[in-house]
Coordinates of C-alpha atoms (C1' of nucleotides) in Angstrom, one line a residue:
Chain A
X4 CA 27.9 -72.6 33.9
X5 CA 26.5 -75.4 32.3
X6 CA 27.8 -75.3 28.1
X7 CA 25.3 -76.9 27.0
X8 CA 23.4 -74.9 24.2
X9 CA 19.8 -73.3 24.6
X10 CA 16.5 -73.7 23.1
X11 CA 16.6 -71.6 19.9
X12 CA 12.5 -71.3 20.0
X13 CA 12.2 -70.7 23.4
X14 CA 14.5 -68.1 24.1
X15 CA 12.5 -66.3 21.0
X16 CA 9.7 -67.0 23.0
X17 CA 10.5 -66.0 26.2
X18 CA 12.4 -62.9 24.4
X19 CA 8.9 -62.3 22.9
X20 CA 7.6 -61.9 26.3
X21 CA 10.1 -59.6 28.2
X22 CA 9.7 -57.1 25.1
X23 CA 6.8 -56.3 26.6
X24 CA 8.5 -55.5 30.4
X25 CA 11.5 -53.4 28.6
X26 CA 9.1 -51.2 26.5
X27 CA 6.5 -50.3 28.9
X28 CA 3.8 -51.0 26.3
X29 CA 1.2 -53.1 26.7
X30 CA 0.1 -53.8 23.6
X31 CA 2.6 -54.2 20.0
X32 CA 2.5 -55.5 16.4
X33 CA 3.7 -58.4 14.7
X34 CA 6.2 -56.5 12.9
X35 CA 7.3 -54.0 15.9
X36 CA 7.6 -57.6 17.9
X37 CA 9.9 -59.2 14.7
X38 CA 12.1 -55.8 14.1
X39 CA 12.6 -55.9 18.0
X40 CA 13.9 -59.2 18.6
X41 CA 15.3 -59.3 14.5
X42 CA 13.2 -61.9 13.5
X43 CA 11.5 -62.7 9.6
X44 CA 8.0 -62.1 10.1
X45 CA 7.0 -65.5 10.1
X46 CA 9.4 -67.3 12.4
X47 CA 7.8 -64.4 15.1
X48 CA 4.5 -65.3 13.8
X49 CA 5.1 -68.9 14.7
X50 CA 6.6 -68.4 18.3
X51 CA 3.7 -65.3 18.3
X52 CA 0.8 -67.7 17.9
X53 CA 1.9 -70.2 20.1
X54 CA 2.5 -68.1 22.7
X55 CA -1.2 -66.8 21.9
X56 CA -2.5 -70.7 22.1
X57 CA -1.0 -71.2 24.9
X58 CA -2.7 -68.0 26.6
X59 CA 0.5 -65.7 27.6
X60 CA -0.4 -63.9 24.9
X61 CA -3.4 -62.0 23.5
X62 CA -4.3 -60.7 20.5
X63 CA -6.5 -57.5 20.4
X64 CA -9.4 -58.2 17.5
X65 CA -9.6 -54.5 17.5
X66 CA -5.9 -53.6 15.8
X67 CA -4.8 -57.1 16.1
X68 CA -2.2 -56.5 18.3
X69 CA -0.3 -58.4 21.0
X70 CA -0.3 -58.9 24.6
X71 CA 0.4 -60.5 27.6
X72 CA -2.0 -63.0 27.8
X73 CA -3.3 -62.8 32.0
X74 CA -2.2 -67.0 32.3
X75 CA 1.2 -65.2 33.2
X76 CA -0.9 -64.5 36.6
X77 CA -0.7 -68.1 37.6
X78 CA 3.0 -68.1 37.7
X79 CA 3.7 -65.6 40.1
X80 CA 0.8 -67.3 42.3
X81 CA 2.4 -70.4 42.7
X82 CA 5.9 -68.7 43.0
X83 CA 5.3 -67.5 46.0
X84 CA 2.6 -69.9 47.9
X85 CA 5.7 -72.6 47.2
X86 CA 8.4 -70.4 47.8
X87 CA 9.6 -70.9 51.8
X88 CA 11.9 -67.7 51.7
X89 CA 8.1 -65.2 50.1
X90 CA 5.9 -67.4 52.8
X91 CA 7.8 -66.8 55.5
X92 CA 9.4 -63.2 55.4
X93 CA 6.1 -61.6 54.0
X94 CA 4.2 -60.9 57.3
X95 CA 7.1 -59.5 58.9
X96 CA 7.4 -57.6 56.1
X97 CA 4.1 -55.9 56.5
X98 CA 4.8 -56.0 60.6
X99 CA 7.8 -53.8 59.6
X100 CA 5.6 -51.3 57.6
X101 CA 2.5 -51.3 59.8
X102 CA 5.1 -49.8 62.4
X103 CA 7.1 -47.7 60.6
X104 CA 4.7 -46.8 57.1
X105 CA 7.5 -47.3 54.9
X106 CA 8.1 -49.4 51.7
X107 CA 9.7 -52.9 53.0
X108 CA 11.2 -55.0 50.6
X109 CA 12.3 -59.0 50.3
X110 CA 15.2 -59.8 47.6
X111 CA 17.7 -62.6 47.0
X112 CA 20.2 -62.7 45.1
X113 CA 20.1 -63.8 41.0
X114 CA 24.1 -64.0 39.5
X115 CA 25.0 -60.8 39.5
X116 CA 22.1 -58.7 40.4
X117 CA 19.3 -59.1 43.0
X118 CA 15.5 -59.8 42.4
X119 CA 12.8 -57.9 44.5
X120 CA 11.0 -61.3 45.5
X121 CA 8.2 -59.5 47.7
X122 CA 7.1 -56.1 49.0
X123 CA 4.7 -54.4 51.0
X124 CA 4.4 -50.7 49.5
X125 CA 4.2 -47.6 51.7
X126 CA 0.5 -46.5 52.8
X127 CA 1.6 -42.7 52.0
X128 CA 1.2 -40.9 48.5
X129 CA 4.6 -41.4 47.4
X130 CA 5.5 -44.6 45.1
X131 CA 8.5 -46.1 45.0
X132 CA 8.0 -48.4 41.8
X133 CA 10.1 -51.0 42.4
X134 CA 9.1 -54.1 40.0
X135 CA 8.9 -58.0 41.6
X136 CA 10.5 -59.9 39.7
X137 CA 13.0 -58.2 37.7
X138 CA 16.4 -58.1 38.1
X139 CA 17.8 -55.2 40.0
X140 CA 22.1 -54.4 40.6
X141 CA 24.0 -55.1 43.4
X142 CA 26.0 -52.4 44.2
X143 CA 23.5 -49.2 44.3
X144 CA 20.7 -50.8 46.4
X145 CA 20.6 -51.7 49.7
X146 CA 19.9 -55.0 49.7
X147 CA 22.1 -56.1 46.9
X148 CA 24.9 -54.5 49.2
X149 CA 23.9 -56.9 51.8
X150 CA 24.3 -60.1 49.3
X151 CA 27.1 -58.4 48.0
X152 CA 28.4 -58.1 51.1
X153 CA 28.4 -61.8 51.6
X154 CA 29.5 -63.4 48.5
X155 CA 32.1 -65.5 47.3
X156 CA 35.1 -63.4 47.0
X157 CA 35.5 -64.5 43.3
X158 CA 31.8 -63.5 42.7
X159 CA 32.1 -60.0 44.5
X160 CA 35.4 -59.1 42.7
X161 CA 33.6 -60.0 39.1
X162 CA 30.8 -57.5 40.4
X163 CA 33.4 -55.0 42.0
X164 CA 35.3 -54.9 38.7
X165 CA 32.6 -55.0 36.4
X166 CA 30.5 -52.3 35.1
X167 CA 28.8 -50.3 38.6
X168 CA 26.2 -47.7 37.0
X169 CA 26.0 -44.5 37.4
X170 CA 22.4 -43.6 38.7
X171 CA 22.9 -40.2 41.2
X172 CA 25.8 -38.3 41.8
X173 CA 26.5 -40.5 45.5
X174 CA 25.9 -44.1 43.5
X175 CA 29.4 -45.5 45.2
X176 CA 30.8 -46.0 41.6
X177 CA 34.8 -46.6 42.4
X178 CA 35.5 -50.4 43.2
X179 CA 37.7 -50.0 45.9
X180 CA 35.5 -47.2 47.6
X181 CA 32.5 -50.0 47.1
X182 CA 35.0 -52.6 48.6
X183 CA 36.1 -50.5 51.7
X184 CA 31.6 -49.9 52.0
X185 CA 31.2 -53.5 52.0
X186 CA 33.9 -54.3 54.7
X187 CA 32.0 -51.7 57.0
X188 CA 27.9 -54.1 56.2
X189 CA 29.6 -56.9 57.4
X190 CA 31.1 -55.3 60.7
X191 CA 28.3 -53.2 61.2
X192 CA 25.5 -56.0 59.8
X193 CA 23.5 -53.4 58.0
X194 CA 23.9 -52.3 54.6
X195 CA 22.6 -48.5 53.5
X196 CA 21.8 -46.8 50.5
X197 CA 21.8 -43.2 50.5
X198 CA 20.1 -41.7 47.4
X199 CA 22.5 -43.8 45.8
X200 CA 19.7 -45.0 43.4
X201 CA 16.8 -41.9 43.4
X202 CA 18.2 -38.4 44.5
X203 CA 15.9 -37.8 48.0
X204 CA 15.1 -42.0 48.3
X205 CA 17.3 -43.5 50.7
X206 CA 17.0 -47.0 52.2
X207 CA 18.4 -48.9 55.6
X208 CA 19.0 -53.2 54.7
X209 CA 19.8 -56.1 57.0
X210 CA 20.9 -59.2 55.4
X211 CA 19.4 -62.9 56.6
X212 CA 21.8 -65.4 56.7
X213 CA 20.6 -68.9 56.4
X214 CA 24.3 -69.9 57.6
X215 CA 28.2 -69.0 58.9
X216 CA 28.8 -66.2 56.0
X217 CA 25.5 -66.9 53.6
X218 CA 22.8 -64.8 53.1
X219 CA 19.5 -66.2 51.5
X220 CA 18.0 -62.5 51.6
X221 CA 18.0 -59.2 52.7
X222 CA 15.3 -56.9 53.7
X223 CA 15.0 -53.2 53.1
X224 CA 13.2 -50.7 54.2
X225 CA 13.2 -47.4 51.5
X226 CA 11.7 -44.3 51.6
X227 CA 12.2 -40.4 51.5
X228 CA 15.6 -39.5 53.2
X229 CA 13.8 -37.5 56.4
X230 CA 11.4 -40.4 56.9
X231 CA 14.9 -43.3 57.2
X232 CA 16.2 -40.9 59.1
X233 CA 13.5 -40.2 61.5
X234 CA 12.6 -44.5 61.5
X235 CA 16.3 -45.3 62.6
X236 CA 15.8 -42.5 65.2
X237 CA 12.7 -44.6 66.6
X238 CA 14.8 -48.2 66.9
X239 CA 14.0 -49.0 62.8
X240 CA 17.7 -50.6 62.9
X241 CA 17.1 -52.4 65.7
X242 CA 13.4 -54.2 64.6
X243 CA 15.2 -55.1 61.2
X244 CA 18.3 -56.5 62.8
X245 CA 15.5 -58.6 65.3
X246 CA 13.3 -59.5 62.8
X247 CA 16.2 -61.4 60.6
X248 CA 17.4 -63.2 63.8
X249 CA 13.7 -64.4 64.3
X250 CA 13.6 -65.4 60.0
X251 CA 16.5 -67.4 60.0
X252 CA 15.7 -68.9 63.0
X253 CA 12.2 -70.1 61.6
X254 CA 13.2 -70.8 58.3
X255 CA 16.9 -72.7 58.5
X256 CA 16.5 -73.5 62.5
X257 CA 19.5 -71.8 63.8
Chain B
X1 CA -9.4 -71.2 15.0
X2 CA -6.0 -70.4 13.7
X3 CA -4.6 -73.6 12.5
X4 CA -1.2 -72.9 11.8
X5 CA 1.0 -76.0 14.1
X6 CA 2.7 -74.6 17.3
X7 CA 6.4 -74.6 18.2
X8 CA 6.7 -77.7 20.3
X9 CA 10.0 -77.2 22.0
X10 CA 7.7 -73.7 23.3
X11 CA 4.6 -75.7 23.9
X12 CA 6.8 -77.9 25.8
X13 CA 9.2 -75.3 27.7
X14 CA 5.4 -73.7 29.4
X15 CA 3.8 -77.6 29.8
X16 CA 7.0 -78.1 32.2
X17 CA 6.9 -74.7 34.0
X18 CA 3.0 -75.7 34.3
X19 CA 3.5 -78.9 35.8
X20 CA 4.8 -77.3 39.1
X21 CA 1.0 -75.1 39.2
X22 CA -0.5 -78.9 38.6
X23 CA 1.2 -81.1 41.3
X24 CA 1.4 -78.3 44.1
X25 CA 5.0 -79.8 44.8
X26 CA 7.9 -76.9 44.7
X27 CA 11.0 -79.2 43.6
X28 CA 11.3 -82.0 40.8
X29 CA 14.2 -83.5 39.6
X30 CA 14.7 -84.3 35.6
X31 CA 13.3 -87.8 35.7
X32 CA 10.0 -86.9 37.4
X33 CA 9.7 -84.0 34.7
X34 CA 10.4 -86.0 31.7
X35 CA 7.8 -88.9 33.3
X36 CA 5.0 -86.4 34.2
X37 CA 6.0 -85.2 30.4
X38 CA 6.6 -88.1 28.6
X39 CA 9.5 -86.9 27.2
X40 CA 13.0 -88.1 26.7
X41 CA 15.2 -87.4 29.5
X42 CA 17.7 -85.8 27.0
X43 CA 14.6 -84.3 25.7
X44 CA 13.9 -82.9 28.9
X45 CA 17.1 -81.4 30.1
X46 CA 17.9 -79.3 26.8
X47 CA 14.3 -77.7 27.8
X48 CA 15.1 -77.4 31.8
X49 CA 18.6 -76.2 30.9
X50 CA 17.2 -73.2 28.7
X51 CA 14.8 -72.7 31.5
X52 CA 17.3 -72.5 34.2
X53 CA 19.3 -70.4 32.2
X54 CA 16.9 -67.9 31.6
X55 CA 15.5 -67.7 35.1
X56 CA 13.0 -69.5 35.1
X57 CA 13.6 -72.8 36.8
X58 CA 16.1 -72.7 39.1
X59 CA 18.2 -75.7 41.0
X60 CA 19.3 -76.4 43.7
X61 CA 22.1 -77.7 44.7
X62 CA 21.2 -80.0 47.4
X63 CA 19.5 -82.4 45.9
X64 CA 19.6 -81.3 42.0
X65 CA 15.8 -80.9 41.7
X66 CA 14.4 -77.7 40.1
X67 CA 12.1 -75.6 41.6
X68 CA 9.8 -72.5 39.6
X69 CA 12.4 -69.5 39.5
X70 CA 11.9 -66.0 40.8
X71 CA 11.9 -64.4 37.3
X72 CA 8.4 -65.8 36.5
X73 CA 7.5 -63.4 39.4
X74 CA 8.1 -60.3 37.1
X75 CA 5.7 -61.1 34.9
X76 CA 2.1 -61.0 37.3
X77 CA 3.4 -57.7 37.9
X78 CA 4.1 -56.6 34.0
X79 CA 0.5 -57.7 33.5
X80 CA -1.5 -56.0 36.8
X81 CA 0.4 -52.6 35.3
X82 CA -0.9 -53.1 31.9
X83 CA -4.2 -54.4 32.0
X84 CA -6.7 -51.9 32.6
X85 CA -9.1 -53.8 33.3
X86 CA -7.1 -55.0 36.8
X87 CA -6.1 -51.3 37.5
X88 CA -9.4 -49.7 37.1
X89 CA -11.2 -52.5 38.8
X90 CA -8.7 -53.0 41.4
X91 CA -10.1 -50.1 43.6
X92 CA -13.3 -50.8 43.7
X93 CA -13.1 -54.7 44.7
X94 CA -11.3 -53.1 47.6
X95 CA -14.2 -50.7 48.3
X96 CA -16.6 -53.4 48.0
X97 CA -14.3 -55.9 50.4
X98 CA -14.3 -52.8 52.9
X99 CA -17.4 -52.5 53.3
X100 CA -18.6 -55.8 53.6
X101 CA -15.4 -57.9 54.4
X102 CA -15.5 -61.1 52.1
X103 CA -13.4 -61.6 49.4
X104 CA -14.1 -59.9 45.9
X105 CA -12.9 -61.4 43.2
X106 CA -12.2 -60.0 39.3
X107 CA -12.4 -62.8 36.3
X108 CA -12.6 -62.8 32.6
X109 CA -13.1 -64.9 30.0
X110 CA -9.9 -67.4 28.1
X111 CA -11.2 -69.9 25.8
X112 CA -14.1 -72.0 27.4
X113 CA -13.6 -70.9 30.8
X114 CA -13.1 -68.2 33.4
X115 CA -9.7 -66.2 34.9
X116 CA -9.5 -64.3 37.9
X117 CA -7.4 -62.0 37.3
X118 CA -7.5 -60.1 40.8
X119 CA -8.2 -60.6 43.9
X120 CA -9.3 -59.0 47.6
X121 CA -9.3 -61.5 50.3
X122 CA -11.5 -61.5 53.0
X123 CA -10.3 -60.4 56.1
X124 CA -11.9 -62.9 58.3
X125 CA -9.7 -66.1 59.1
X126 CA -11.8 -68.3 56.4
X127 CA -9.2 -69.1 52.9
X128 CA -10.8 -69.4 49.3
X129 CA -8.5 -70.9 47.4
X130 CA -8.5 -68.8 44.5
X131 CA -5.5 -69.4 42.3
X132 CA -4.9 -66.1 40.5
X133 CA -4.5 -66.8 36.9
X134 CA -5.0 -70.4 36.7
X135 CA -8.7 -71.6 34.3
X136 CA -11.8 -72.6 36.2
X137 CA -14.5 -73.8 35.0
X138 CA -17.8 -71.4 33.5
X139 CA -20.5 -73.0 34.9
X140 CA -20.2 -73.9 38.2
X141 CA -18.9 -69.8 39.3
X142 CA -21.1 -67.0 39.6
X143 CA -18.2 -65.2 37.2
X144 CA -18.8 -68.0 35.1
X145 CA -22.9 -67.8 34.4
X146 CA -22.1 -64.5 33.9
X147 CA -19.8 -64.5 31.1
X148 CA -21.9 -67.9 29.7
X149 CA -24.8 -65.8 29.7
X150 CA -23.3 -63.0 27.2
X151 CA -21.4 -65.4 25.3
X152 CA -22.2 -65.7 21.1
X153 CA -25.0 -68.6 21.4
X154 CA -22.1 -70.9 19.2
X155 CA -19.5 -71.6 22.2
X156 CA -22.2 -70.9 24.8
X157 CA -24.0 -74.4 23.2
X158 CA -20.3 -75.9 22.9
X159 CA -20.0 -75.4 26.8
X160 CA -23.6 -76.6 27.9
X161 CA -23.7 -79.8 26.0
X162 CA -19.3 -79.9 26.8
X163 CA -18.6 -81.8 29.6
X164 CA -20.3 -80.4 33.0
X165 CA -17.8 -81.7 36.0
X166 CA -19.5 -82.6 39.1
X167 CA -18.2 -80.1 42.0
X168 CA -20.6 -80.7 44.9
X169 CA -24.4 -82.2 44.9
X170 CA -25.5 -78.3 43.9
X171 CA -23.4 -78.4 41.1
X172 CA -25.7 -78.1 37.5
X173 CA -24.0 -80.4 35.3
X174 CA -27.5 -80.8 33.0
X175 CA -27.3 -78.5 29.7
X176 CA -31.6 -78.2 30.2
X177 CA -30.8 -76.6 33.5
X178 CA -27.8 -74.5 32.6
X179 CA -29.9 -73.0 29.9
X180 CA -32.8 -71.7 31.8
X181 CA -30.6 -70.5 34.4
X182 CA -28.7 -68.1 32.2
X183 CA -31.7 -67.4 30.8
X184 CA -32.6 -66.0 34.4
X185 CA -29.0 -64.3 34.7
X186 CA -29.8 -62.4 31.8
X187 CA -33.0 -61.7 32.8
X188 CA -31.9 -60.8 36.4
X189 CA -28.3 -58.9 35.7
X190 CA -26.7 -61.0 38.7
X191 CA -25.7 -64.9 38.6
X192 CA -25.7 -66.4 42.4
X193 CA -23.3 -69.8 43.2
X194 CA -25.1 -71.8 46.2
X195 CA -23.0 -74.0 47.5
X196 CA -22.1 -75.5 43.8
X197 CA -18.5 -75.7 44.1
X198 CA -18.1 -76.2 47.4
X199 CA -20.4 -77.1 50.3
X200 CA -20.8 -73.8 52.7
X201 CA -19.4 -71.4 49.6
X202 CA -21.8 -69.0 47.6
X203 CA -21.1 -66.5 45.5
X204 CA -22.7 -63.7 43.8
X205 CA -21.6 -62.3 40.7
X206 CA -22.0 -59.5 38.1
X207 CA -21.3 -58.5 34.9
X208 CA -19.1 -55.6 33.6
X209 CA -20.0 -55.0 30.1
X210 CA -18.0 -53.4 27.2
X211 CA -21.0 -53.6 24.9
X212 CA -24.3 -54.3 24.4
X213 CA -24.6 -58.1 25.1
X214 CA -20.4 -57.7 25.5
X215 CA -19.5 -59.0 28.7
X216 CA -15.8 -57.5 29.6
X217 CA -15.2 -59.1 33.3
X218 CA -17.4 -60.3 36.2
X219 CA -17.1 -59.3 39.6
X220 CA -18.0 -61.6 42.5
X221 CA -18.1 -61.5 46.0
X222 CA -18.1 -65.1 47.8
X223 CA -17.9 -66.3 51.4
X224 CA -19.7 -68.4 53.6
X225 CA -23.5 -69.1 52.3
X226 CA -24.9 -67.2 55.2
X227 CA -23.1 -64.4 55.6
X228 CA -23.3 -63.5 51.6
X229 CA -27.4 -63.4 52.3
X230 CA -26.8 -61.5 55.0
X231 CA -24.4 -59.1 52.8
X232 CA -27.2 -59.5 50.2
X233 CA -29.8 -58.4 52.8
X234 CA -27.5 -55.4 53.3
X235 CA -27.6 -54.6 50.2
X236 CA -24.3 -56.3 48.3
X237 CA -26.4 -56.7 44.8
X238 CA -26.9 -53.3 44.2
X239 CA -23.5 -51.6 45.0
X240 CA -22.3 -54.6 42.5
X241 CA -24.4 -53.4 40.4
X242 CA -23.6 -49.2 40.4
X243 CA -20.3 -50.7 40.4
X244 CA -20.9 -52.9 37.4
X245 CA -21.8 -49.7 35.6
X246 CA -19.6 -47.5 37.0
X247 CA -16.4 -49.4 35.9
X248 CA -18.3 -50.1 32.3
X249 CA -18.8 -46.0 32.1
X250 CA -15.2 -45.7 33.6
X251 CA -13.4 -48.0 30.8
X252 CA -15.7 -48.1 27.9
X253 CA -16.9 -45.0 28.3
X254 CA -20.9 -45.8 28.1
Chain C
dA24 C1' -14.4 -45.9 -5.2
dA25 C1' -10.2 -47.8 -6.4
dA26 C1' -5.8 -47.8 -6.3
dT27 C1' -2.1 -48.4 -3.0
dA28 C1' 0.4 -49.4 0.5
dT29 C1' 1.0 -52.0 4.3
dT30 C1' 0.3 -55.7 7.5
dA31 C1' -1.0 -60.3 9.4
dT32 C1' -1.7 -64.9 7.9
dT33 C1' -0.6 -69.1 5.3
dC34 C1' 2.5 -72.1 1.8
dT35 C1' 6.5 -74.8 0.9
dG36 C1' 11.2 -76.8 0.5
dT37 C1' 15.1 -77.0 2.9
dA38 C1' 18.6 -76.2 6.4
dT39 C1' 19.1 -76.9 10.8
dT40 C1' 18.3 -77.4 15.2
dA41 C1' 16.0 -80.1 18.8
dC42 C1' 15.5 -84.8 19.6
dA43 C1' 16.4 -89.6 20.8
dG44 C1' 19.4 -93.3 22.2
dA45 C1' 24.1 -94.2 24.1
dA46 C1' 27.8 -93.0 27.1
dT47 C1' 29.4 -91.0 30.9
dA48 C1' 29.6 -89.0 34.9
dG49 C1' 28.8 -88.5 39.2
dA50 C1' 26.0 -89.1 43.7
dA51 C1' 23.4 -92.2 47.0
dA52 C1' 22.6 -96.7 49.1
dT53 C1' 24.3 -101.2 50.3
Chain D
dA14 C1' 33.7 -101.4 47.1
dT15 C1' 30.4 -102.2 44.5
dT16 C1' 26.1 -101.0 42.5
dT17 C1' 22.1 -98.3 41.1
dC18 C1' 20.9 -94.5 40.7
dT19 C1' 19.8 -89.3 38.5
dA20 C1' 21.9 -85.5 35.8
dT21 C1' 24.9 -84.4 32.0
dT22 C1' 27.4 -84.5 27.5
dC23 C1' 27.9 -86.5 23.0
dT24 C1' 25.8 -87.4 18.2
dG25 C1' 24.4 -88.7 14.1
dT26 C1' 19.8 -88.2 11.7
dA27 C1' 14.8 -87.6 11.8
dA28 C1' 12.2 -83.5 12.2
dT29 C1' 11.0 -79.4 13.2
dA30 C1' 11.6 -74.7 13.3
dC31 C1' 13.1 -71.8 9.6
dA32 C1' 13.2 -67.8 5.9
dG33 C1' 11.1 -66.3 1.7
dA34 C1' 7.2 -65.8 -1.1
dA35 C1' 2.6 -65.6 -1.6
dT36 C1' -2.0 -64.6 0.2
dA37 C1' -4.9 -62.3 2.6
dA38 C1' -7.1 -59.2 5.5
dT39 C1' -7.0 -53.8 6.4
dA40 C1' -6.3 -49.0 6.6
dT41 C1' -5.0 -45.1 3.8
dT42 C1' -4.2 -42.4 -0.4
dT43 C1' -5.3 -40.7 -4.6

DNA sequence: AAATATTATTCTGTATTACAGAATAGAAAT
DNA sequence: ATTTCTATTCTGTAATACAGAATAATATTT
């Protein structure tokens, strides 16, 4: 929307921080940072130095490399406290997790993707490595389909006609097929992900409405395909739908 | 240390984000932001706009006000995954929490303060509202005293002679008295906080060493004074000290 | 142990950019 | 309908962030 020019040094500062997420590597030398972002070494130094002084990066005395600073932790704390959706939804996620023992997520729309904003992980040994706060695709996740199904038509079309990344052989990458599936989601009031993001992994998701045809967030339960099927046999869908109505009422009072 | 000049717009951008933590208010108008940081409105707009486009702020369509963006959540996730101390210490915190039912913290030094980097909260109803990632004082917390006790002498003196904020009537605000207490901490191998930060609240903390006389982090258990006393009667101190040695060995191999 | 390579950090002039102030648009209140 | 807010956009300029060169500090090789 806003056509105003972004402030270069701020963009660059954050892209340095984001670099640590992308690479998964905990430490980077100044040189690596400069190369990865195609910055002049001294330019990179200025940014890195500023971030270090602010506590958002820290330098390892041993090898001089930089790592993410612990002060970044403060933000997630504040975000969680201040975000009414996270505050309200969390106990419900725990409730579902207690009953079915699977991983439960809450996600919201961010641009043309979803961000998982909260989770309660399965007690079992199998890990689903979702990253809270990172952007995920709409077309191959249960929560994504819930959100996509109620997006404004023009946004929806842009996503449908945009690139639909193939994650597994079950990923729906055809616009027409996805359009039909989204209609089904609207009709049924829930979305599924049947091994579309990873083989063996399925998920069941419901939208939480803030008003007619407007989705505030989506809640999903994911786990091994057979276990999700079991959970559905034991009333998971009904529980999720009841929950979604309850949350809706609690936050948006309708 | 570094005398290099920080990049102004990066500093300002972060001070905008930090504003939301200080005030505790979830939403701020552009005007409020500009006033709070004494920035020209259009300067503030440029920064706010950049942060919004990056997803670190979000604008409420209704009232045009700004709030922290959910993308900030992604950092704490990465920090936790990448930080070896948090990864290693967390299960031990849970272990202590299970045994004694009190709130357990892990903190590290940051400049002349401490940052709580992880916690497991008491199961009971009483909340100790520690903010993960935020800077706290050294002189009035158990973890702080553990860290202060093993700081390089010049740093220690700077803190001792600096302002020592009064939190309760029990807070040690006299440099000489604090110096003596710190000696005791070194001799005994643990630190206490007896209602020095809040009336009714006590804490027991131990340092985790990364080498001789070098503290990597500190671990504390806090709760209502009588309950902490009970826990000590049941072996809390010994458990903490064993834990600290164990963690030390596991991370720093000695 | 000396020499070389590599990397972080400082210095400096300048082109660029972020800034402040004024102007505009848009909403809310009167 | 008028006024009073506040958020945005526009624009010239002063200030800043930038790039490149120089230096310091470390590691590596000979």
